[in-house]
PDB file of C-alpha atoms and ligand atoms in Angstrom:
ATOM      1  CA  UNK L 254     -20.803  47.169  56.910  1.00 97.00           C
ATOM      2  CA  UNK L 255     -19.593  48.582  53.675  1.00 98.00           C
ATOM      3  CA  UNK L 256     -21.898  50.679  51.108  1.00 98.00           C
ATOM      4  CA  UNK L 257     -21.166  50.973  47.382  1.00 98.00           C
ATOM      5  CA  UNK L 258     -23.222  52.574  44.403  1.00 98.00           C
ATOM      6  CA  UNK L 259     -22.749  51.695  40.957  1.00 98.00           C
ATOM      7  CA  UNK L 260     -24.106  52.909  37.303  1.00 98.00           C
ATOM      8  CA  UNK L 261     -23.695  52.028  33.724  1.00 98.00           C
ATOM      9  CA  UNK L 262     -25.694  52.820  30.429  1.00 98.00           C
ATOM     10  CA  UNK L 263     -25.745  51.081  27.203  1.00 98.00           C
ATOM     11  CA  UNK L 264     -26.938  52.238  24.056  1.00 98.00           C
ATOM     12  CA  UNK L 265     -28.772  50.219  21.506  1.00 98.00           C
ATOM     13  CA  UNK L 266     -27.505  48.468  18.740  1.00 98.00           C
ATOM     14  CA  UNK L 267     -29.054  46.287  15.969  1.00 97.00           C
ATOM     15  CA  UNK L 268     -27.460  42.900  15.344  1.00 96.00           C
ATOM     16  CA  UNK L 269     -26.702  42.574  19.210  1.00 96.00           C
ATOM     17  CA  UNK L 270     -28.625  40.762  21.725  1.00 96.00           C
ATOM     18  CA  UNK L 271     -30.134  42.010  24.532  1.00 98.00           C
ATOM     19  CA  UNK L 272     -28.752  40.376  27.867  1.00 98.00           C
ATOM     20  CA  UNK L 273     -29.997  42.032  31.499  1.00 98.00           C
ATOM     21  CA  UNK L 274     -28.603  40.413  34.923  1.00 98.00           C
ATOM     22  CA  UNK L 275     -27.457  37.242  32.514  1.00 98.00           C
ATOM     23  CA  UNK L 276     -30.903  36.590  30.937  1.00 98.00           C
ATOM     24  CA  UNK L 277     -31.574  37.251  27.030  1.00 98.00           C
ATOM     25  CA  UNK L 278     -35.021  39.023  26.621  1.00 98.00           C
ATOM     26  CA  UNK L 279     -36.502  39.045  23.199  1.00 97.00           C
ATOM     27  CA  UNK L 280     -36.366  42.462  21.815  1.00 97.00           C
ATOM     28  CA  UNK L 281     -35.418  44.291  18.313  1.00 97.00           C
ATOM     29  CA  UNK L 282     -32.895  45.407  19.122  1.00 97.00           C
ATOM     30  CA  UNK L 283     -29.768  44.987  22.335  1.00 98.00           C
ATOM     31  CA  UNK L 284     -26.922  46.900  23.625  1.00 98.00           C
ATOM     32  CA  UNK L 285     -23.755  48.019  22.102  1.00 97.00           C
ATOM     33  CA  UNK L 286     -20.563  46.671  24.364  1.00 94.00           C
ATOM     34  CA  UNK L 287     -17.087  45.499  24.135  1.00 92.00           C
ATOM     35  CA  UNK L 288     -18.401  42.509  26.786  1.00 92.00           C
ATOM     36  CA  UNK L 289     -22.270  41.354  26.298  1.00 94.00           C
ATOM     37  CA  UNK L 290     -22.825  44.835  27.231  1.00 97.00           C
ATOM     38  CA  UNK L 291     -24.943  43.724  30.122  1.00 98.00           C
ATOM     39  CA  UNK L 292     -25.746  47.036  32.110  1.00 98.00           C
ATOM     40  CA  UNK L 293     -27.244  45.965  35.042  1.00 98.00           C
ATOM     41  CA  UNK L 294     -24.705  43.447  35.992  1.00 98.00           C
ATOM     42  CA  UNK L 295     -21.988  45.978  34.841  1.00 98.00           C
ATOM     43  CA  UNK L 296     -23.755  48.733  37.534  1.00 98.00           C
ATOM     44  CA  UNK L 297     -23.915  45.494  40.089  1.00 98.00           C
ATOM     45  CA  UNK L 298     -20.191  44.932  39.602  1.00 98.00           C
ATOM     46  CA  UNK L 299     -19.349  48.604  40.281  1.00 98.00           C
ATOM     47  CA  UNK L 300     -21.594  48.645  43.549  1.00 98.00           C
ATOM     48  CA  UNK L 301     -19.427  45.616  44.634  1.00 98.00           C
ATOM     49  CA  UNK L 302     -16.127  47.396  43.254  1.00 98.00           C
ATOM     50  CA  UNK L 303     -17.223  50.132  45.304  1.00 98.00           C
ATOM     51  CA  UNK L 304     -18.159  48.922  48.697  1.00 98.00           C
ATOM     52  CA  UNK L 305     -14.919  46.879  48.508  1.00 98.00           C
ATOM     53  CA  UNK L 306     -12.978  50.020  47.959  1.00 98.00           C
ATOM     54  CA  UNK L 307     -11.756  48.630  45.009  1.00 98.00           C
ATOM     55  CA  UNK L 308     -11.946  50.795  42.370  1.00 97.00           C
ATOM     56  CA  UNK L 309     -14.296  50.067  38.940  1.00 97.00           C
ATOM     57  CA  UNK L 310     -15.221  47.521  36.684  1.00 96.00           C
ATOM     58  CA  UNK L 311     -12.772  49.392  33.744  1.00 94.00           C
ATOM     59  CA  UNK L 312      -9.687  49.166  35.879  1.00 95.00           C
ATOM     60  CA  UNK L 313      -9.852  44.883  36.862  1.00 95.00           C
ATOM     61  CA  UNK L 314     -11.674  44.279  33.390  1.00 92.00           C
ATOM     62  CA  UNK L 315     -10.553  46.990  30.996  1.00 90.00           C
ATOM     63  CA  UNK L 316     -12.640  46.908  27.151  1.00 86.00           C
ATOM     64  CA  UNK L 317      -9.368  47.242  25.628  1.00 88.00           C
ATOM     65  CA  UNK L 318      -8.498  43.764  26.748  1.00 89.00           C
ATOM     66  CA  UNK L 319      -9.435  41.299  24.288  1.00 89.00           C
ATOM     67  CA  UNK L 320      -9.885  38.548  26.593  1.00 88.00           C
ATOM     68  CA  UNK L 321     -12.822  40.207  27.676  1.00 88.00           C
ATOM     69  CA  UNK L 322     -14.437  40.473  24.049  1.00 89.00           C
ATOM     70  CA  UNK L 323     -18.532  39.442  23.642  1.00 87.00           C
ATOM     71  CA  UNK L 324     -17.649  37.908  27.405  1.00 91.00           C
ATOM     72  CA  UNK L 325     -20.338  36.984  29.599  1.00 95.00           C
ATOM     73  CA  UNK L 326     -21.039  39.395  31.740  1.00 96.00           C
ATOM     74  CA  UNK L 327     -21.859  36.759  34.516  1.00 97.00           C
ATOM     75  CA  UNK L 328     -18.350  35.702  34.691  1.00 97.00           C
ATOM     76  CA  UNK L 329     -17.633  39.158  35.379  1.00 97.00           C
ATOM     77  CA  UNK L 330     -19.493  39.316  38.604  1.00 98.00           C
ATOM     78  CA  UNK L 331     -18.021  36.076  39.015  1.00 98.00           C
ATOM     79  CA  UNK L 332     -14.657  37.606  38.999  1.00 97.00           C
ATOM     80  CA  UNK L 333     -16.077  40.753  40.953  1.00 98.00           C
ATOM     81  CA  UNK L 334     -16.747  38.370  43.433  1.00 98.00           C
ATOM     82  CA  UNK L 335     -12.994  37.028  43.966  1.00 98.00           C
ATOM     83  CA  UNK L 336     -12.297  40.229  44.654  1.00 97.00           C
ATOM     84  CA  UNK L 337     -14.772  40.664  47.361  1.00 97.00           C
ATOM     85  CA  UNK L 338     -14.412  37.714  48.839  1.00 98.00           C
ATOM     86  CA  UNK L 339     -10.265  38.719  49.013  1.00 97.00           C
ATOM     87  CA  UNK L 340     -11.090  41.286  51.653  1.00 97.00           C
ATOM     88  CA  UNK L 341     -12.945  39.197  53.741  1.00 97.00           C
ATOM     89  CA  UNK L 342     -16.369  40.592  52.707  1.00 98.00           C
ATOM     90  CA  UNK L 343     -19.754  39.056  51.937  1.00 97.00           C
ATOM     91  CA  UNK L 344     -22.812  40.390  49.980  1.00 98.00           C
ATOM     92  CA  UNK L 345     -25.523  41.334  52.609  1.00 98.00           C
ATOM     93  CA  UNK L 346     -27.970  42.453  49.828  1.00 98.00           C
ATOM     94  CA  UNK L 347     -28.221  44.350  46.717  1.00 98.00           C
ATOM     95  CA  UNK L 348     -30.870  46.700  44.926  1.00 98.00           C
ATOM     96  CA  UNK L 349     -30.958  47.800  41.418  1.00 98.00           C
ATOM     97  CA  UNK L 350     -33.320  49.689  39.398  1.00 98.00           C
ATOM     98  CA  UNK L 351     -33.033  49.531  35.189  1.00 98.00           C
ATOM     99  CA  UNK L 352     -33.820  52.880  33.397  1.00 98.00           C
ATOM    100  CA  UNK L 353     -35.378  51.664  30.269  1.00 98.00           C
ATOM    101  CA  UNK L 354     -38.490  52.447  28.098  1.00 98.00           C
ATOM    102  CA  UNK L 355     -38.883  49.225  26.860  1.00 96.00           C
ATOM    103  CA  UNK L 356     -39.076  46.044  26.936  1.00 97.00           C
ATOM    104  CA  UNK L 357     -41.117  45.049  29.839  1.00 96.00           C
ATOM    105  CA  UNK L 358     -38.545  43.537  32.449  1.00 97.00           C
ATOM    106  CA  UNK L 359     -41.098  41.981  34.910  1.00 97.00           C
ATOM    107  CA  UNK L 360     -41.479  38.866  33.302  1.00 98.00           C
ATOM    108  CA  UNK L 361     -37.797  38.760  33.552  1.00 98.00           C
ATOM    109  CA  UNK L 362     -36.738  39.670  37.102  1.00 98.00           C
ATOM    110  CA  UNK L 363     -37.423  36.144  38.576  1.00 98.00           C
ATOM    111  CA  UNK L 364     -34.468  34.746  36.253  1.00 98.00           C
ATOM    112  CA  UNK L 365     -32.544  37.878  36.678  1.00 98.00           C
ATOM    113  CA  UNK L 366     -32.266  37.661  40.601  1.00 98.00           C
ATOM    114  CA  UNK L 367     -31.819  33.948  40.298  1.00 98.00           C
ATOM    115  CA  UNK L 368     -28.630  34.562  38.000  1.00 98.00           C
ATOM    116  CA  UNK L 369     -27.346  37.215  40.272  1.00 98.00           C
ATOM    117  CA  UNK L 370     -28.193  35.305  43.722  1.00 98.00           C
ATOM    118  CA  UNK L 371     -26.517  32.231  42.841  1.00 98.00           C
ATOM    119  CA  UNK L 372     -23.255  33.699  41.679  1.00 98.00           C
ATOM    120  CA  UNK L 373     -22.943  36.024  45.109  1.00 98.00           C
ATOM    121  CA  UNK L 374     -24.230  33.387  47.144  1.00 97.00           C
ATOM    122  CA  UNK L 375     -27.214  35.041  48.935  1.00 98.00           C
ATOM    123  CA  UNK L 376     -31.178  34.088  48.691  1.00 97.00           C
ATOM    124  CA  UNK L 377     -32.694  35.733  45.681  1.00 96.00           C
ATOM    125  CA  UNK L 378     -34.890  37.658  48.519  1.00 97.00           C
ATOM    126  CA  UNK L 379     -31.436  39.401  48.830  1.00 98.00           C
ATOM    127  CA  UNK L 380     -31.352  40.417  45.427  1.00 98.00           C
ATOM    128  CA  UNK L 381     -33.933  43.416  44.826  1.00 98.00           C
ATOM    129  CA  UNK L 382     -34.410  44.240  41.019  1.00 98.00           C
ATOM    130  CA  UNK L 383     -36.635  46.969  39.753  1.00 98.00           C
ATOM    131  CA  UNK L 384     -37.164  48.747  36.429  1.00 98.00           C
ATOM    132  CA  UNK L 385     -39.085  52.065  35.587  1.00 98.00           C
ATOM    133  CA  UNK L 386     -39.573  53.903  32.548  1.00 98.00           C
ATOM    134  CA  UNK L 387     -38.548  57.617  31.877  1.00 97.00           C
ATOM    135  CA  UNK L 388     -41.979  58.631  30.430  1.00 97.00           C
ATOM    136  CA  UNK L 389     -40.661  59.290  27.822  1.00 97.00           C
ATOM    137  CA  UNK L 390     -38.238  62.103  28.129  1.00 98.00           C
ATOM    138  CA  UNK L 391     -34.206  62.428  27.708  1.00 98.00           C
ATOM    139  CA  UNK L 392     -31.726  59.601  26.005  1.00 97.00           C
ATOM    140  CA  UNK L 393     -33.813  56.383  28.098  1.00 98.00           C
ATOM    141  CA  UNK L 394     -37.470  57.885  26.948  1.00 98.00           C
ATOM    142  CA  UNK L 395     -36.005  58.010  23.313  1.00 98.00           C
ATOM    143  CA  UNK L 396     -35.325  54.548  23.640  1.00 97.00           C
ATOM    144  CA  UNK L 397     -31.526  54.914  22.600  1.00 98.00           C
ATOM    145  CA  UNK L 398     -30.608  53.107  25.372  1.00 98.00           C
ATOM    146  CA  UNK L 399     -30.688  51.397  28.904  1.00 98.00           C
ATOM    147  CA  UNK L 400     -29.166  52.436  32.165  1.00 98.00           C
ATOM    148  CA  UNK L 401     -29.147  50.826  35.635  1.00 98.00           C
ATOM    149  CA  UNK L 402     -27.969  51.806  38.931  1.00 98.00           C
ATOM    150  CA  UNK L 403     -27.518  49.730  41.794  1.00 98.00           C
ATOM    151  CA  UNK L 404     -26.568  49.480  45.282  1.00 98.00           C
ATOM    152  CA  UNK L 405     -24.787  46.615  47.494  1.00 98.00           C
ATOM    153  CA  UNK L 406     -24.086  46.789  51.126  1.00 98.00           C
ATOM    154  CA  UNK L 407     -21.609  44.035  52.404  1.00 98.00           C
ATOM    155  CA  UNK L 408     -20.513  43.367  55.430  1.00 95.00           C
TER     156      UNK L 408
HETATM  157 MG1  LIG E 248     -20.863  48.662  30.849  1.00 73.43          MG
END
Protein backbone atom coordinates (compact mmCIF):
# COMPACT_ATOMS: atom_id res chain seq x y z
CA UNK A 1 0.00 0.00 0.00
CA UNK A 2 1.17 3.41 -0.97
CA UNK A 3 0.05 6.81 0.89
CA UNK A 4 0.10 10.24 -0.77
CA UNK A 5 -1.17 13.78 0.44
CA UNK A 6 -1.95 16.49 -1.78
CA UNK A 7 -3.02 20.42 -1.52
CA UNK A 8 -3.87 23.25 -3.76
CA UNK A 9 -5.63 26.73 -3.28
CA UNK A 10 -7.28 28.93 -5.71
CA UNK A 11 -8.15 32.36 -5.39
CA UNK A 12 -11.25 33.98 -6.69
CA UNK A 13 -11.77 35.64 -9.74
CA UNK A 14 -14.78 37.37 -11.42
CA UNK A 15 -15.58 36.37 -14.99
CA UNK A 16 -14.43 32.68 -14.19
CA UNK A 17 -16.53 29.81 -13.34
CA UNK A 18 -16.49 27.93 -10.49
CA UNK A 19 -15.70 24.11 -11.18
CA UNK A 20 -15.06 21.63 -7.88
CA UNK A 21 -14.23 17.74 -8.53
CA UNK A 22 -15.59 18.49 -12.37
CA UNK A 23 -19.01 19.94 -11.38
CA UNK A 24 -19.90 23.81 -12.01
CA UNK A 25 -21.70 25.23 -8.86
CA UNK A 26 -23.51 28.46 -9.27
CA UNK A 27 -21.70 31.13 -7.48
CA UNK A 28 -20.55 34.98 -8.11
CA UNK A 29 -17.75 34.49 -8.52
CA UNK A 30 -14.90 31.13 -9.46
CA UNK A 31 -11.29 30.52 -9.32
CA UNK A 32 -8.41 32.08 -11.01
CA UNK A 33 -6.22 29.19 -13.00
CA UNK A 34 -4.17 28.60 -15.99
CA UNK A 35 -6.43 25.06 -16.29
CA UNK A 36 -10.27 25.37 -14.97
CA UNK A 37 -8.54 26.03 -11.84
CA UNK A 38 -10.32 23.14 -10.24
CA UNK A 39 -8.68 22.80 -6.67
CA UNK A 40 -9.94 19.83 -5.40
CA UNK A 41 -9.18 17.70 -8.32
CA UNK A 42 -5.78 19.55 -8.61
CA UNK A 43 -5.10 18.43 -4.58
CA UNK A 44 -6.61 14.78 -5.78
CA UNK A 45 -4.05 14.65 -8.59
CA UNK A 46 -1.15 15.50 -6.25
CA UNK A 47 -2.29 12.76 -3.62
CA UNK A 48 -2.11 10.32 -6.63
CA UNK A 49 1.28 12.02 -7.89
CA UNK A 50 2.37 11.41 -4.52
CA UNK A 51 1.57 7.92 -3.51
CA UNK A 52 2.94 6.95 -6.95
CA UNK A 53 6.19 8.59 -6.12
CA UNK A 54 5.81 10.57 -8.96
CA UNK A 55 6.40 13.87 -8.34
CA UNK A 56 3.47 16.88 -8.76
CA UNK A 57 0.84 17.93 -10.86
CA UNK A 58 3.31 21.16 -12.14
CA UNK A 59 6.04 18.86 -13.33
CA UNK A 60 3.63 16.19 -15.86
CA UNK A 61 1.18 19.24 -16.53
CA UNK A 62 3.18 22.44 -16.22
CA UNK A 63 0.75 26.07 -16.50
CA UNK A 64 3.26 27.29 -18.81
CA UNK A 65 2.17 24.75 -21.35
CA UNK A 66 -0.46 26.02 -23.46
CA UNK A 67 -1.97 22.83 -24.24
CA UNK A 68 -3.15 22.80 -20.90
CA UNK A 69 -4.96 26.34 -21.14
CA UNK A 70 -8.89 26.63 -19.58
CA UNK A 71 -8.36 22.51 -19.74
CA UNK A 72 -10.62 20.38 -17.93
CA UNK A 73 -9.39 19.52 -15.00
CA UNK A 74 -11.04 15.98 -15.29
CA UNK A 75 -8.82 15.07 -18.07
CA UNK A 76 -6.13 15.83 -15.80
CA UNK A 77 -6.92 13.14 -13.34
CA UNK A 78 -7.53 11.29 -16.34
CA UNK A 79 -3.97 11.64 -17.28
CA UNK A 80 -2.93 11.32 -13.47
CA UNK A 81 -4.36 8.14 -13.79
CA UNK A 82 -2.05 6.76 -16.78
CA UNK A 83 0.48 7.42 -14.68
CA UNK A 84 -0.73 5.37 -11.85
CA UNK A 85 -1.86 2.77 -13.57
CA UNK A 86 2.05 2.67 -15.28
CA UNK A 87 3.36 1.43 -11.97
CA UNK A 88 1.08 -1.17 -11.52
CA UNK A 89 -1.04 0.65 -8.89
CA UNK A 90 -4.76 1.01 -8.24
CA UNK A 91 -6.80 3.61 -6.23
CA UNK A 92 -7.92 1.86 -2.93
CA UNK A 93 -9.75 5.06 -1.75
CA UNK A 94 -9.45 8.69 -1.46
CA UNK A 95 -10.54 11.53 1.09
CA UNK A 96 -10.64 15.17 0.57
CA UNK A 97 -11.81 17.99 2.53
CA UNK A 98 -12.47 21.71 0.63
CA UNK A 99 -11.51 24.80 2.77
CA UNK A 100 -14.03 27.25 1.64
CA UNK A 101 -16.47 29.82 3.22
CA UNK A 102 -18.87 29.62 0.72
CA UNK A 103 -20.84 28.24 -1.38
CA UNK A 104 -22.49 25.38 0.26
CA UNK A 105 -20.82 22.16 -1.34
CA UNK A 106 -23.28 19.51 0.04
CA UNK A 107 -25.68 19.70 -2.54
CA UNK A 108 -22.76 19.10 -4.72
CA UNK A 109 -20.73 16.18 -3.35
CA UNK A 110 -23.02 13.43 -4.85
CA UNK A 111 -21.91 14.68 -8.50
CA UNK A 112 -18.50 15.44 -7.28
CA UNK A 113 -17.66 11.78 -6.09
CA UNK A 114 -19.50 10.46 -9.09
CA UNK A 115 -17.04 12.51 -11.45
CA UNK A 116 -14.06 11.45 -9.48
CA UNK A 117 -15.19 7.61 -8.99
CA UNK A 118 -15.78 6.97 -12.49
CA UNK A 119 -12.56 8.35 -13.86
CA UNK A 120 -10.33 6.19 -11.09
CA UNK A 121 -12.49 3.36 -11.39
CA UNK A 122 -13.58 2.70 -7.76
CA UNK A 123 -17.33 2.87 -6.15
CA UNK A 124 -18.16 6.42 -5.24
CA UNK A 125 -18.26 4.85 -1.48
CA UNK A 126 -14.45 4.99 -2.20
CA UNK A 127 -14.44 8.49 -2.85
CA UNK A 128 -14.89 10.52 0.57
CA UNK A 129 -15.51 14.34 -0.02
CA UNK A 130 -15.95 16.83 2.74
CA UNK A 131 -15.98 20.62 3.03
CA UNK A 132 -15.76 22.94 6.19
CA UNK A 133 -15.66 26.50 6.60
CA UNK A 134 -12.83 28.57 8.34
CA UNK A 135 -15.26 30.61 10.55
CA UNK A 136 -14.32 33.13 9.23
CA UNK A 137 -10.71 33.81 9.87
CA UNK A 138 -7.39 33.97 7.53
CA UNK A 139 -7.37 34.11 3.40
CA UNK A 140 -10.48 31.05 3.19
CA UNK A 141 -12.75 33.04 5.99
CA UNK A 142 -12.19 36.25 3.81
CA UNK A 143 -13.58 34.45 1.09
CA UNK A 144 -10.54 35.20 -1.32
CA UNK A 145 -10.33 31.86 -2.08
CA UNK A 146 -10.71 27.96 -1.87
CA UNK A 147 -8.29 25.31 -0.80
CA UNK A 148 -8.54 21.50 -0.61
CA UNK A 149 -6.42 18.83 0.64
CA UNK A 150 -6.72 15.33 0.01
CA UNK A 151 -5.45 11.99 0.61
CA UNK A 152 -5.26 8.63 -1.62
CA UNK A 153 -3.92 5.36 -0.53
CA UNK A 154 -3.29 2.83 -3.45
CA UNK A 155 -2.23 -0.28 -3.42
MG1 LIG B 1 -4.09 24.19 -8.93
Amino acid sequence: MRVGIGYDVHAFADGRSLVLGGVTIPHEQGLAGHSDADVLLHALCDALLGAAGMGDIGRHFPDTDPAFKDIDSLVLLERTMDLVRSRGLAVANIDATILAEAPRMWPHIPAMRENISRVLGVPPDDVNIKATTSEGMGFIGRREGIAAMCVALLD
